[in-house]
Structure formats: structure tokens, C-alpha cells
């Protein structure tokens, strides 16, 4: 007979007592264990969220409709394809705190960043800098550098990478504000990850937006790690634009579609340059096949191509699930889960060469905790976590492990498993240095 360790017992009791029941049974959790009947402790949802079990049926419906109806599915499918993207508008807007006309689901994230920078990066010789975090996700860095170069500027000069204070891992909102007040007159665009992918830091969106705009810059947000992770109020924040992907906390599948937000005050601005296609035009006149776009005063005017329905079906299902549970309840649970994981990691770090580099203040972070492990190559560490303990974590070489308890499907027990496995691996891992 096996007995349950007190800490594990505590985690199980926290799960049983939590006011928000987990939706874990509605997800395909990777199997773990010799018999394959156990489940992984999947703390990599900030990288790729889990598959909702209902998705197979949803995709089956679209495949059946296509098989049954061919082209007539555009109007006769269970969810007709022509207006399909309209189904996503309301829940996507609720997710990020926007008005429905301000959002559209389309393309991939970096593509949306580019399409929005076509409109919102309007550099001049005096004002052409783009401000990003030094630890911005590389794709954002490449995107802004290529935008600067496209406009004839030297990326090395035009891109301002804000760094944390010496000895700190996370960039402070206060330091972003200070930069904008001191150097803002040369800044054309501020583009930050609302939640930084590396440290898990949540920036103060309202304050940075206000400071950037006060300095005369346009302010855009990469919400890749924020959408479905923290409650957002994009419209009220006054942000000019934003984009996000839906394969992380939004569980919509590898490489799945992205979202775009354009603040209402820009929607009827006919002076903004845009790259157009037949889905940029007014749907009421689209099939007259005229040579010139008929503008629409919604975020749809940033659309280019007709939407990929098989890719939209997972996003729709996911947005429905977020709508059902609601971000306030998810955030409340996220705070409980992440706080518990932090408590366990603090115990671990107290006697090992490891530290949590994510801000300690729960208001300054989302679901992710990043742990820096000195003197170890974290690649083999996360490999062992998964192979030996069924714990999925993300290695950011050389020395950071990211753990993200996603409140849709993670449990206190998952947090306990992750911390316990990390202790076991660190205590038996050969030092690299
Ligand atoms: C913050 C951030 N921005 C951009 C990207 C790139 O996204 P995509 O490949 O969908 O363009 C990612 C991917 O993980 C990301 O985390």
C-alpha cells in the first residue's frame, strides 16, 4: 500500500476545495507512465496549449460539410463559411476587453504584426525609433528590424531594446515610462509583449500606453502570452493596436490563427496605409468583384484573404470555452495555482542554486514562473522531467526553465508534481560547469 506524502496530500486537498472546478477532463492530456493510463503534468501551455477533446467533432463537422456540400458550404454549412469569422468576433473581443468591431481573427501573429505596422509604423527622419524589450520574442525583434529597414532606416539605430536594471531579470514598467518621458520624441512606435515570454512579467498596459502616446508615439501590444492568461481591457487602455496568437493559453492548436485589435478611433481613418485583399472590402459588395476596395469601418479592413475554416474551428471552440468560464474566474484560479507553485519553488530554491526570476508581485505576472538554474544546462533537465516524471516544462537555454500552470486544465497536483520532479532532477543532475 502506498501512502500519500503530506505535501501531495495538501495539493490534492487544494484541488478538491478549489471554487473553480478544473476543465481538465475536457482536454487531451498527454499520457504518462508505462501503462499509458497516467497523465502528464503539462505546464507548457504557454508554449502550446492542450487539445480540447471536442475539437475532433468540430473539425469533423467542417469536413463532413465540405464533403457533403462542396462549394455550397459557404452558405449552407452547419456554420456557413462565408460569415464564419463573425462567430469569433464577440468572444475574441470579450477575451481582450475590446469592442466587437475592433477585433478580427486572421493569419499568424507575426503576419498581423506586420500588417498592423504597415498602418501604424509611420516613421519620419526625426521620429523613427521602435521600442521593444531586450528580451522580446525573436520574431518580434526580426519583424520590427525588417520594418525599420523597409522604411530605409538602419535597424541597429532605429530599434531601441530596453534592458532590465543591472542584476534584475525583468524590465520594470517604471523604467519603460522613464525612457518614454526622456527619449519619447524620437519614438514612432512602442511594441511590447504585454506578458514577456521569457520572464512572464506583465507590464502595466494602461500606464505604458498613456506614456507612449503622451510622447507622441503609437503604442501596439503583442498579446501572445497575455491572451487567455490575464484579463485585458484593450479598448479602455487606449492602446492603438494589438495582436495575439491562439496556440498558447488559447489551446487552438500548433500555428493556429492569430487575432488583431485596432482601437475604435482608428477604424474610420481613411488615411492609414493598409495592405488590402478581397476580404478587406465591404462584404455587401465583395462579390460584385469591383476593382477598388469599399472600406469597412471595422478591424476587418485589415483582413486580406478569405478565412481558413479548418483553422478557425479550433479558435471558435476555444473562445467558447473561455467565454463559458470567463477570464475573471480563470485569473482568480491562476493566481491561486501560480502562488502555490511559487511557494513550492521557493522551498526548492532555498537550498539549491536556483531562483524564480518572474516578478514576485502577482499583479506583475501571469501564469508563468521562470526559474533560473545556475550551472546547469536546462535542456537535459526538462528532458528528464518529461521522461522520468511526465512533467512538461519549457527549457530556455542555457539556464531558464519556464513552468506555466494554465487554469483551464492544470491542477495544484500538477504544480506539486512539477516542483517535486524538479527537486529530484536537480539533486541528481551532474553539474555541467
Ligand atoms: C511573444 C511572441 N511573439 C511572436 C511569436 C511568433 O508567433 P507566430 O509564429 O505565430 O508568428 C511568438 C511565438 O511563440 C511569441 O511568443
Tab-separated table of C-alpha atoms and ligand atoms in Angstrom:
chain	number	residue	atom	x	y	z
A	1	UNK	CA	0.000	0.000	0.000
A	2	UNK	CA	1.342	3.449	-0.885
A	3	UNK	CA	0.865	6.445	1.349
A	4	UNK	CA	0.475	9.966	0.103
A	5	UNK	CA	3.163	12.425	1.202
A	6	UNK	CA	1.846	15.385	3.209
A	7	UNK	CA	2.700	17.901	0.504
A	8	UNK	CA	0.975	15.829	-2.146
A	9	UNK	CA	-1.995	15.432	0.153
A	10	UNK	CA	-2.096	19.200	0.525
A	11	UNK	CA	-2.138	19.645	-3.264
A	12	UNK	CA	-4.947	17.133	-3.646
A	13	UNK	CA	-6.954	18.894	-0.953
A	14	UNK	CA	-6.435	22.251	-2.623
A	15	UNK	CA	-7.765	20.772	-5.852
A	16	UNK	CA	-10.775	19.294	-4.118
A	17	UNK	CA	-11.573	22.560	-2.342
A	18	UNK	CA	-10.958	24.963	-5.224
A	19	UNK	CA	-14.034	27.027	-6.106
A	20	UNK	CA	-13.377	26.680	-9.851
A	21	UNK	CA	-13.543	23.033	-10.899
A	22	UNK	CA	-10.894	22.153	-13.437
A	23	UNK	CA	-11.891	21.565	-17.056
A	24	UNK	CA	-9.023	19.116	-17.407
A	25	UNK	CA	-11.308	16.202	-18.439
A	26	UNK	CA	-12.286	18.255	-21.493
A	27	UNK	CA	-8.677	18.256	-22.737
A	28	UNK	CA	-6.386	15.633	-24.247
A	29	UNK	CA	-3.633	15.475	-21.649
A	30	UNK	CA	-0.561	13.623	-22.975
A	31	UNK	CA	-0.307	10.157	-21.429
A	32	UNK	CA	2.412	9.232	-18.995
A	33	UNK	CA	3.573	6.021	-17.397
A	34	UNK	CA	4.340	2.511	-18.505
A	35	UNK	CA	0.722	1.547	-18.953
A	36	UNK	CA	-0.061	4.825	-20.688
A	37	UNK	CA	-3.016	5.347	-18.403
A	38	UNK	CA	-1.447	8.092	-16.326
A	39	UNK	CA	-1.441	11.690	-17.394
A	40	UNK	CA	1.341	14.205	-17.786
A	41	UNK	CA	1.616	17.278	-15.610
A	42	UNK	CA	1.539	19.643	-18.547
A	43	UNK	CA	2.995	23.010	-17.612
A	44	UNK	CA	3.903	24.038	-21.146
A	45	UNK	CA	0.612	25.661	-22.106
A	46	UNK	CA	2.426	28.976	-22.504
A	47	UNK	CA	4.157	27.339	-25.432
A	48	UNK	CA	1.433	25.147	-26.897
A	49	UNK	CA	-1.916	24.664	-25.154
A	50	UNK	CA	-3.617	21.277	-24.975
A	51	UNK	CA	-6.144	19.985	-27.459
A	52	UNK	CA	-9.780	20.279	-26.412
A	53	UNK	CA	-11.342	16.834	-26.702
A	54	UNK	CA	-14.381	18.286	-28.500
A	55	UNK	CA	-12.218	19.545	-31.348
A	56	UNK	CA	-12.265	16.300	-33.313
A	57	UNK	CA	-16.040	16.533	-33.552
A	58	UNK	CA	-15.924	20.196	-34.550
A	59	UNK	CA	-13.411	19.531	-37.289
A	60	UNK	CA	-15.426	16.500	-38.336
A	61	UNK	CA	-18.435	18.741	-38.867
A	62	UNK	CA	-16.483	21.019	-41.180
A	63	UNK	CA	-15.005	18.077	-43.079
A	64	UNK	CA	-18.434	16.455	-43.407
A	65	UNK	CA	-19.964	19.719	-44.599
A	66	UNK	CA	-17.228	20.134	-47.166
A	67	UNK	CA	-17.650	16.522	-48.334
A	68	UNK	CA	-21.431	16.849	-48.458
A	69	UNK	CA	-21.772	20.336	-49.882
A	70	UNK	CA	-18.596	21.299	-51.695
A	71	UNK	CA	-18.644	24.979	-52.530
A	72	UNK	CA	-22.201	25.386	-51.254
A	73	UNK	CA	-20.803	25.029	-47.752
A	74	UNK	CA	-20.021	28.728	-47.956
A	75	UNK	CA	-23.688	29.393	-47.356
A	76	UNK	CA	-25.175	26.011	-46.342
A	77	UNK	CA	-22.657	24.521	-43.907
A	78	UNK	CA	-23.720	23.946	-40.317
A	79	UNK	CA	-21.822	27.138	-39.591
A	80	UNK	CA	-21.742	28.803	-43.021
A	81	UNK	CA	-18.189	29.575	-44.065
A	82	UNK	CA	-18.683	32.997	-45.618
A	83	UNK	CA	-19.630	34.729	-42.369
A	84	UNK	CA	-17.748	32.198	-40.188
A	85	UNK	CA	-15.217	34.703	-38.847
A	86	UNK	CA	-18.120	36.740	-37.465
A	87	UNK	CA	-18.676	33.945	-34.926
A	88	UNK	CA	-15.273	34.650	-33.413
A	89	UNK	CA	-15.622	38.390	-33.175
A	90	UNK	CA	-17.723	38.638	-29.997
A	91	UNK	CA	-15.840	36.125	-27.863
A	92	UNK	CA	-12.455	37.404	-29.096
A	93	UNK	CA	-13.476	40.937	-28.176
A	94	UNK	CA	-14.616	39.828	-24.725
A	95	UNK	CA	-11.355	37.958	-24.201
A	96	UNK	CA	-9.194	41.039	-24.688
A	97	UNK	CA	-11.646	43.671	-23.473
A	98	UNK	CA	-12.395	45.219	-26.830
A	99	UNK	CA	-15.467	46.287	-28.795
A	100	UNK	CA	-16.525	43.723	-31.383
A	101	UNK	CA	-15.715	45.948	-34.345
A	102	UNK	CA	-12.165	46.395	-33.033
A	103	UNK	CA	-11.126	42.747	-33.446
A	104	UNK	CA	-10.647	40.209	-36.174
A	105	UNK	CA	-9.154	36.716	-36.141
A	106	UNK	CA	-6.855	36.121	-39.103
A	107	UNK	CA	-3.387	34.977	-40.208
A	108	UNK	CA	-0.498	34.232	-37.875
A	109	UNK	CA	0.796	36.544	-35.196
A	110	UNK	CA	3.909	37.888	-36.923
A	111	UNK	CA	1.915	38.459	-40.107
A	112	UNK	CA	-0.572	40.522	-38.109
A	113	UNK	CA	2.245	42.479	-36.502
A	114	UNK	CA	3.475	43.332	-39.985
A	115	UNK	CA	0.040	44.203	-41.360
A	116	UNK	CA	-0.601	46.470	-38.399
A	117	UNK	CA	2.826	48.078	-38.647
A	118	UNK	CA	2.050	48.884	-42.276
A	119	UNK	CA	-0.612	51.176	-40.833
A	120	UNK	CA	0.900	52.182	-37.516
A	121	UNK	CA	4.633	52.472	-38.063
A	122	UNK	CA	4.884	55.757	-39.919
A	123	UNK	CA	8.453	56.824	-39.338
A	124	UNK	CA	9.986	60.190	-40.146
A	125	UNK	CA	13.677	61.115	-40.060
A	126	UNK	CA	13.158	62.749	-36.656
A	127	UNK	CA	10.869	60.102	-35.188
A	128	UNK	CA	11.530	56.575	-36.351
A	129	UNK	CA	12.566	54.545	-33.312
A	130	UNK	CA	10.686	51.383	-32.316
A	131	UNK	CA	10.876	50.476	-28.629
A	132	UNK	CA	10.836	46.785	-27.679
A	133	UNK	CA	12.015	44.751	-24.691
A	134	UNK	CA	15.559	43.477	-24.983
A	135	UNK	CA	14.065	40.066	-24.201
A	136	UNK	CA	11.309	40.452	-26.808
A	137	UNK	CA	10.390	37.234	-28.573
A	138	UNK	CA	12.845	36.953	-31.505
A	139	UNK	CA	10.109	37.045	-34.125
A	140	UNK	CA	9.034	40.489	-32.888
A	141	UNK	CA	12.602	41.648	-32.989
A	142	UNK	CA	13.038	40.417	-36.542
A	143	UNK	CA	9.711	41.943	-37.545
A	144	UNK	CA	10.483	45.427	-36.221
A	145	UNK	CA	14.001	45.365	-37.619
A	146	UNK	CA	12.673	44.472	-41.041
A	147	UNK	CA	10.050	47.229	-40.800
A	148	UNK	CA	12.706	49.818	-39.996
A	149	UNK	CA	14.873	48.590	-42.858
A	150	UNK	CA	11.861	48.584	-45.185
A	151	UNK	CA	11.464	52.294	-44.473
A	152	UNK	CA	15.129	52.936	-45.183
A	153	UNK	CA	16.394	53.143	-41.603
A	154	UNK	CA	19.264	51.275	-40.032
A	155	UNK	CA	17.691	48.697	-37.677
A	156	UNK	CA	20.680	48.858	-35.353
A	157	UNK	CA	19.934	52.546	-34.789
A	158	UNK	CA	16.144	52.510	-35.079
A	159	UNK	CA	15.341	49.657	-32.715
A	160	UNK	CA	15.606	50.560	-29.032
A	161	UNK	CA	15.890	47.500	-26.795
A	162	UNK	CA	15.026	48.294	-23.193
A	163	UNK	CA	17.013	46.259	-20.695
A	164	UNK	CA	16.305	45.416	-17.057
A	165	UNK	CA	18.289	47.097	-14.299
A	166	UNK	CA	21.662	45.502	-13.538
A	167	UNK	CA	21.158	42.361	-11.512
A	168	UNK	CA	17.442	42.152	-12.375
A	169	UNK	CA	15.831	39.822	-14.888
A	170	UNK	CA	12.561	41.632	-15.623
A	171	UNK	CA	12.203	45.071	-17.168
A	172	UNK	CA	10.233	47.360	-14.882
A	173	UNK	CA	7.236	49.311	-16.135
A	174	UNK	CA	8.700	52.363	-14.338
A	175	UNK	CA	11.818	52.128	-16.481
A	176	UNK	CA	9.759	51.975	-19.677
A	177	UNK	CA	7.890	55.089	-18.524
A	178	UNK	CA	11.140	56.873	-17.719
A	179	UNK	CA	12.570	56.092	-21.144
A	180	UNK	CA	9.446	57.365	-22.871
A	181	UNK	CA	9.403	60.598	-20.915
A	182	UNK	CA	13.113	61.239	-21.558
A	183	UNK	CA	13.552	59.984	-25.119
A	184	UNK	CA	9.983	59.740	-26.395
A	185	UNK	CA	10.314	62.392	-29.054
A	186	UNK	CA	12.333	60.033	-31.258
A	187	UNK	CA	9.925	57.097	-30.768
A	188	UNK	CA	7.486	56.273	-33.565
A	189	UNK	CA	6.213	53.008	-32.127
A	190	UNK	CA	6.241	51.170	-28.804
A	191	UNK	CA	5.711	47.424	-29.236
A	192	UNK	CA	5.980	45.365	-26.075
A	193	UNK	CA	4.834	41.909	-25.106
A	194	UNK	CA	2.107	42.573	-22.538
A	195	UNK	CA	3.360	39.454	-20.780
A	196	UNK	CA	7.011	38.875	-21.576
A	197	UNK	CA	7.586	35.413	-22.995
A	198	UNK	CA	10.837	34.879	-21.106
A	199	UNK	CA	10.272	36.292	-17.627
A	200	UNK	CA	6.476	36.063	-17.517
A	201	UNK	CA	6.332	39.722	-16.471
A	202	UNK	CA	3.006	41.503	-17.004
A	203	UNK	CA	3.503	45.152	-17.907
A	204	UNK	CA	1.170	47.953	-16.895
A	205	UNK	CA	-0.600	48.308	-20.225
A	206	UNK	CA	-2.535	51.443	-19.272
A	207	UNK	CA	0.476	53.332	-17.958
A	208	UNK	CA	2.794	52.453	-20.846
A	209	UNK	CA	0.112	53.174	-23.413
A	210	UNK	CA	-0.560	56.574	-21.876
A	211	UNK	CA	3.133	57.429	-21.613
A	212	UNK	CA	3.896	56.348	-25.173
A	213	UNK	CA	1.013	58.329	-26.587
A	214	UNK	CA	1.863	61.363	-24.441
A	215	UNK	CA	5.311	61.226	-26.023
A	216	UNK	CA	3.699	61.289	-29.459
A	217	UNK	CA	4.274	57.609	-30.281
A	218	UNK	CA	1.874	54.901	-31.395
A	219	UNK	CA	1.527	52.048	-28.910
A	220	UNK	CA	0.960	48.454	-30.006
A	221	UNK	CA	0.935	45.302	-27.871
A	222	UNK	CA	1.945	41.718	-28.551
A	223	UNK	CA	-0.580	39.755	-26.501
A	224	UNK	CA	0.773	36.289	-27.354
A	225	UNK	CA	1.403	35.455	-23.699
A	226	UNK	CA	-1.381	37.629	-22.326
A	227	UNK	CA	-4.483	36.494	-24.240
A	228	UNK	CA	-6.275	33.836	-22.216
A	229	UNK	CA	-3.751	34.326	-19.411
A	230	UNK	CA	-4.667	37.656	-17.819
A	231	UNK	CA	-7.797	39.804	-18.036
A	232	UNK	CA	-7.321	42.556	-20.590
A	233	UNK	CA	-9.109	45.868	-21.238
A	234	UNK	CA	-7.610	46.842	-24.539
A	235	UNK	CA	-10.261	49.345	-25.529
A	236	UNK	CA	-10.212	51.215	-22.232
A	237	UNK	CA	-6.419	51.162	-22.139
A	238	UNK	CA	-6.478	53.246	-25.300
A	239	UNK	CA	-3.867	51.055	-26.995
A	240	UNK	CA	-3.628	51.829	-30.688
A	241	UNK	CA	-3.394	48.232	-31.803
A	242	UNK	CA	-2.521	44.721	-30.672
A	243	UNK	CA	-2.078	41.209	-31.986
A	244	UNK	CA	-2.014	37.793	-30.380
A	245	UNK	CA	-1.731	34.132	-31.270
A	246	UNK	CA	-4.115	31.441	-30.119
A	247	UNK	CA	-1.933	28.366	-29.716
A	248	UNK	CA	-0.721	29.095	-26.192
A	249	UNK	CA	-3.249	29.693	-23.409
A	250	UNK	CA	-5.990	29.645	-26.059
A	251	UNK	CA	-5.456	25.975	-26.919
A	252	UNK	CA	-6.261	26.323	-30.616
A	253	UNK	CA	-3.514	24.115	-31.991
A	254	UNK	CA	0.003	24.421	-33.391
A	255	UNK	CA	0.456	27.502	-35.558
A	256	UNK	CA	-3.203	28.386	-35.205
A	257	UNK	CA	-4.731	31.670	-36.201
A	258	UNK	CA	-3.980	34.981	-34.605
A	259	UNK	CA	-6.049	37.955	-33.565
A	260	UNK	CA	-5.774	41.637	-34.316
A	261	UNK	CA	-7.127	44.635	-32.448
A	262	UNK	CA	-7.354	48.176	-33.771
A	263	UNK	CA	-8.711	50.840	-31.473
A	264	UNK	CA	-12.061	52.259	-32.487
A	265	UNK	CA	-10.652	55.750	-33.007
A	266	UNK	CA	-8.607	54.467	-35.982
A	267	UNK	CA	-11.298	52.397	-37.638
A	268	UNK	CA	-12.702	55.083	-39.937
A	269	UNK	CA	-9.336	56.695	-40.660
A	270	UNK	CA	-9.043	56.503	-44.445
A	271	UNK	CA	-5.548	57.971	-44.384
A	272	UNK	CA	-3.969	54.872	-42.825
A	273	UNK	CA	-1.990	52.824	-45.332
A	274	UNK	CA	-3.087	49.188	-45.459
A	275	UNK	CA	-2.315	46.128	-47.475
A	276	UNK	CA	-5.608	45.035	-48.995
A	277	UNK	CA	-7.204	41.923	-50.408
A	278	UNK	CA	-10.728	40.875	-51.232
A	279	UNK	CA	-11.563	40.327	-47.561
A	280	UNK	CA	-10.653	43.918	-46.750
A	281	UNK	CA	-13.668	45.133	-48.632
A	282	UNK	CA	-17.266	45.559	-47.536
A	283	UNK	CA	-18.885	42.086	-47.541
A	284	UNK	CA	-22.061	43.557	-49.021
A	285	UNK	CA	-20.241	44.428	-52.228
A	286	UNK	CA	-17.451	41.836	-52.155
A	287	UNK	CA	-18.968	39.595	-54.782
A	288	UNK	CA	-19.538	42.399	-57.243
A	289	UNK	CA	-15.859	41.827	-57.855
A	290	UNK	CA	-15.120	45.525	-58.338
A	291	UNK	CA	-11.567	46.738	-58.832
A	292	UNK	CA	-11.465	49.028	-55.785
A	293	UNK	CA	-11.928	48.236	-52.087
A	294	UNK	CA	-15.090	49.514	-50.475
A	295	UNK	CA	-13.795	50.353	-46.994
A	296	UNK	CA	-15.400	48.966	-43.851
A	297	UNK	CA	-15.006	50.752	-40.550
A	298	UNK	CA	-14.064	47.661	-38.568
A	299	UNK	CA	-10.886	45.707	-37.956
A	300	UNK	CA	-11.998	43.551	-40.884
A	301	UNK	CA	-10.464	46.087	-43.208
A	302	UNK	CA	-7.070	44.671	-42.168
A	303	UNK	CA	-8.133	41.241	-43.437
A	304	UNK	CA	-6.614	40.204	-46.728
A	305	UNK	CA	-7.601	36.650	-47.637
A	306	UNK	CA	-10.671	34.521	-47.110
A	307	UNK	CA	-10.530	32.789	-43.723
A	308	UNK	CA	-9.274	29.189	-43.388
A	309	UNK	CA	-12.289	27.473	-41.849
A	310	UNK	CA	-10.459	24.334	-40.695
A	311	UNK	CA	-8.076	26.589	-38.756
A	312	UNK	CA	-10.870	28.732	-37.403
A	313	UNK	CA	-12.885	25.871	-35.949
A	314	UNK	CA	-10.395	25.302	-33.079
A	315	UNK	CA	-10.277	29.007	-32.295
A	316	UNK	CA	-14.045	29.204	-32.150
A	317	UNK	CA	-14.259	26.212	-29.813
A	318	UNK	CA	-11.569	27.634	-27.579
A	319	UNK	CA	-13.142	31.083	-27.423
A	320	UNK	CA	-16.439	29.467	-26.474
A	321	UNK	CA	-14.704	27.709	-23.584
A	322	UNK	CA	-13.114	30.951	-22.388
A	323	UNK	CA	-16.469	32.668	-22.660
A	324	UNK	CA	-18.112	29.918	-20.591
A	325	UNK	CA	-15.617	30.048	-17.742
A	326	UNK	CA	-14.771	33.737	-18.047
A	327	UNK	CA	-11.428	35.431	-17.575
A	328	UNK	CA	-12.147	36.751	-14.059
A	329	UNK	CA	-12.698	33.222	-12.706
A	330	UNK	CA	-9.725	31.880	-14.652
A	331	UNK	CA	-7.468	34.659	-13.424
A	332	UNK	CA	-8.540	34.069	-9.835
A	333	UNK	CA	-7.665	30.399	-10.165
A	334	UNK	CA	-4.471	31.255	-12.000
A	335	UNK	CA	-3.373	33.405	-9.072
A	336	UNK	CA	-4.033	30.508	-6.694
A	337	UNK	CA	-2.182	27.963	-8.839
A	338	UNK	CA	0.781	30.184	-9.606
A	339	UNK	CA	1.019	31.278	-5.980
A	340	UNK	CA	1.103	27.652	-4.901
A	341	UNK	CA	3.756	26.770	-7.463
A	342	UNK	CA	5.789	29.757	-6.311
A	343	UNK	CA	5.527	28.553	-2.703
A	344	UNK	CA	6.815	25.115	-3.716
A	345	UNK	CA	9.593	26.559	-5.872
A	346	UNK	CA	10.683	28.852	-3.060
A	347	UNK	CA	11.196	25.785	-0.870
A	348	UNK	CA	13.191	24.171	-3.671
A	349	UNK	CA	15.298	27.271	-4.355
A	350	UNK	CA	16.128	27.854	-0.696
A	351	UNK	CA	18.700	25.067	-0.735
A	352	UNK	CA	19.636	24.844	-4.409
A	353	UNK	CA	21.344	27.160	-6.923
A	354	UNK	CA	18.023	28.182	-8.465
A	355	UNK	CA	15.849	31.303	-8.350
A	356	UNK	CA	12.471	32.407	-9.658
A	357	UNK	CA	13.159	35.358	-11.985
A	358	UNK	CA	9.495	36.198	-12.606
A	359	UNK	CA	8.295	39.219	-10.584
A	360	UNK	CA	7.096	38.226	-7.117
A	361	UNK	CA	4.126	40.577	-7.205
A	362	UNK	CA	1.131	38.611	-8.597
A	363	UNK	CA	-0.106	41.801	-10.281
A	364	UNK	CA	3.099	41.916	-12.291
A	365	UNK	CA	2.861	38.438	-13.751
A	366	UNK	CA	0.572	35.950	-15.429
A	367	UNK	CA	0.529	32.172	-15.027
A	368	UNK	CA	4.188	31.600	-15.808
A	369	UNK	CA	7.093	31.241	-13.422
A	370	UNK	CA	10.579	31.240	-14.921
A	371	UNK	CA	13.269	29.531	-12.873
A	372	UNK	CA	16.940	30.230	-13.444
A	373	UNK	CA	19.110	27.253	-12.555
A	374	UNK	CA	22.758	28.192	-12.202
A	375	UNK	CA	25.402	25.903	-13.609
A	376	UNK	CA	23.002	23.530	-15.368
A	377	UNK	CA	22.118	23.091	-18.989
A	378	UNK	CA	18.328	23.117	-18.686
A	379	UNK	CA	17.815	21.093	-21.888
A	380	UNK	CA	18.704	17.772	-20.186
A	381	UNK	CA	16.787	18.892	-17.073
A	382	UNK	CA	13.474	19.352	-18.905
A	383	UNK	CA	14.142	16.168	-20.873
A	384	UNK	CA	14.411	14.219	-17.631
A	385	UNK	CA	11.394	15.991	-16.149
A	386	UNK	CA	9.307	14.703	-19.004
A	387	UNK	CA	10.826	11.260	-19.481
A	388	UNK	CA	11.037	10.280	-15.821
A	389	UNK	CA	8.217	12.257	-14.231
A	390	UNK	CA	5.791	13.174	-17.025
A	391	UNK	CA	6.303	16.862	-16.280
A	392	UNK	CA	6.241	19.104	-19.348
A	393	UNK	CA	8.278	22.266	-18.888
A	394	UNK	CA	9.985	24.541	-21.327
A	395	UNK	CA	13.752	24.969	-21.493
A	396	UNK	CA	15.164	28.349	-22.497
A	397	UNK	CA	18.819	27.579	-22.801
A	398	UNK	CA	21.158	27.969	-21.241
A	399	UNK	CA	19.651	28.206	-17.768
A	400	UNK	CA	15.936	29.082	-17.585
A	401	UNK	CA	13.011	26.696	-17.171
A	402	UNK	CA	9.516	28.058	-17.725
A	403	UNK	CA	6.570	26.494	-15.911
A	404	UNK	CA	3.048	27.698	-16.625
A	405	UNK	CA	0.056	26.317	-14.700
A	406	UNK	CA	-2.821	27.066	-17.074
A	407	UNK	CA	-6.011	27.418	-15.052
A	408	UNK	CA	-8.174	25.786	-17.736
A	409	UNK	CA	-6.632	22.378	-17.129
A	410	UNK	CA	-3.779	22.475	-14.634
A	411	UNK	CA	-4.227	21.458	-11.031
A	412	UNK	CA	-2.468	22.033	-7.726
A	413	UNK	CA	-1.369	18.437	-8.042
A	414	UNK	CA	0.352	19.265	-11.343
A	415	UNK	CA	2.229	22.051	-9.530
A	416	UNK	CA	3.261	19.630	-6.818
A	417	UNK	CA	4.422	17.110	-9.421
A	418	UNK	CA	6.458	19.748	-11.238
A	419	UNK	CA	8.197	21.010	-8.099
A	420	UNK	CA	8.831	17.509	-6.748
A	421	UNK	CA	10.226	16.314	-10.057
A	422	UNK	CA	12.447	19.377	-10.354
A	423	UNK	CA	13.898	18.683	-6.914
A	424	UNK	CA	14.593	15.082	-7.873
A	425	UNK	CA	16.240	16.013	-11.163
A	426	UNK	CA	18.337	18.873	-9.794
A	427	UNK	CA	19.539	16.753	-6.904
A	428	UNK	CA	20.752	14.017	-9.213
A	429	UNK	CA	21.831	16.032	-12.265
A	430	UNK	CA	25.522	16.195	-12.990
A	431	UNK	CA	26.821	19.779	-12.990
A	432	UNK	CA	27.830	20.975	-16.435
A	433	UNK	CA	30.280	23.618	-15.380
B	1	LIG	C1	5.583	36.891	-27.914
B	1	LIG	C2	5.558	36.183	-29.239
B	1	LIG	N1	5.515	36.910	-30.362
B	1	LIG	C3	5.521	36.310	-31.579
B	1	LIG	C4	5.545	34.939	-31.697
B	1	LIG	C5	5.583	34.327	-33.071
B	1	LIG	O1	4.347	33.866	-33.444
B	1	LIG	P1	3.974	33.316	-34.900
B	1	LIG	O2	4.925	32.220	-35.249
B	1	LIG	O3	2.587	32.799	-34.724
B	1	LIG	O4	4.062	34.444	-35.842
B	1	LIG	C6	5.548	34.145	-30.544
B	1	LIG	C7	5.568	32.674	-30.632
B	1	LIG	O5	5.650	31.942	-29.691
B	1	LIG	C8	5.572	34.795	-29.285
B	1	LIG	O6	5.623	34.089	-28.136
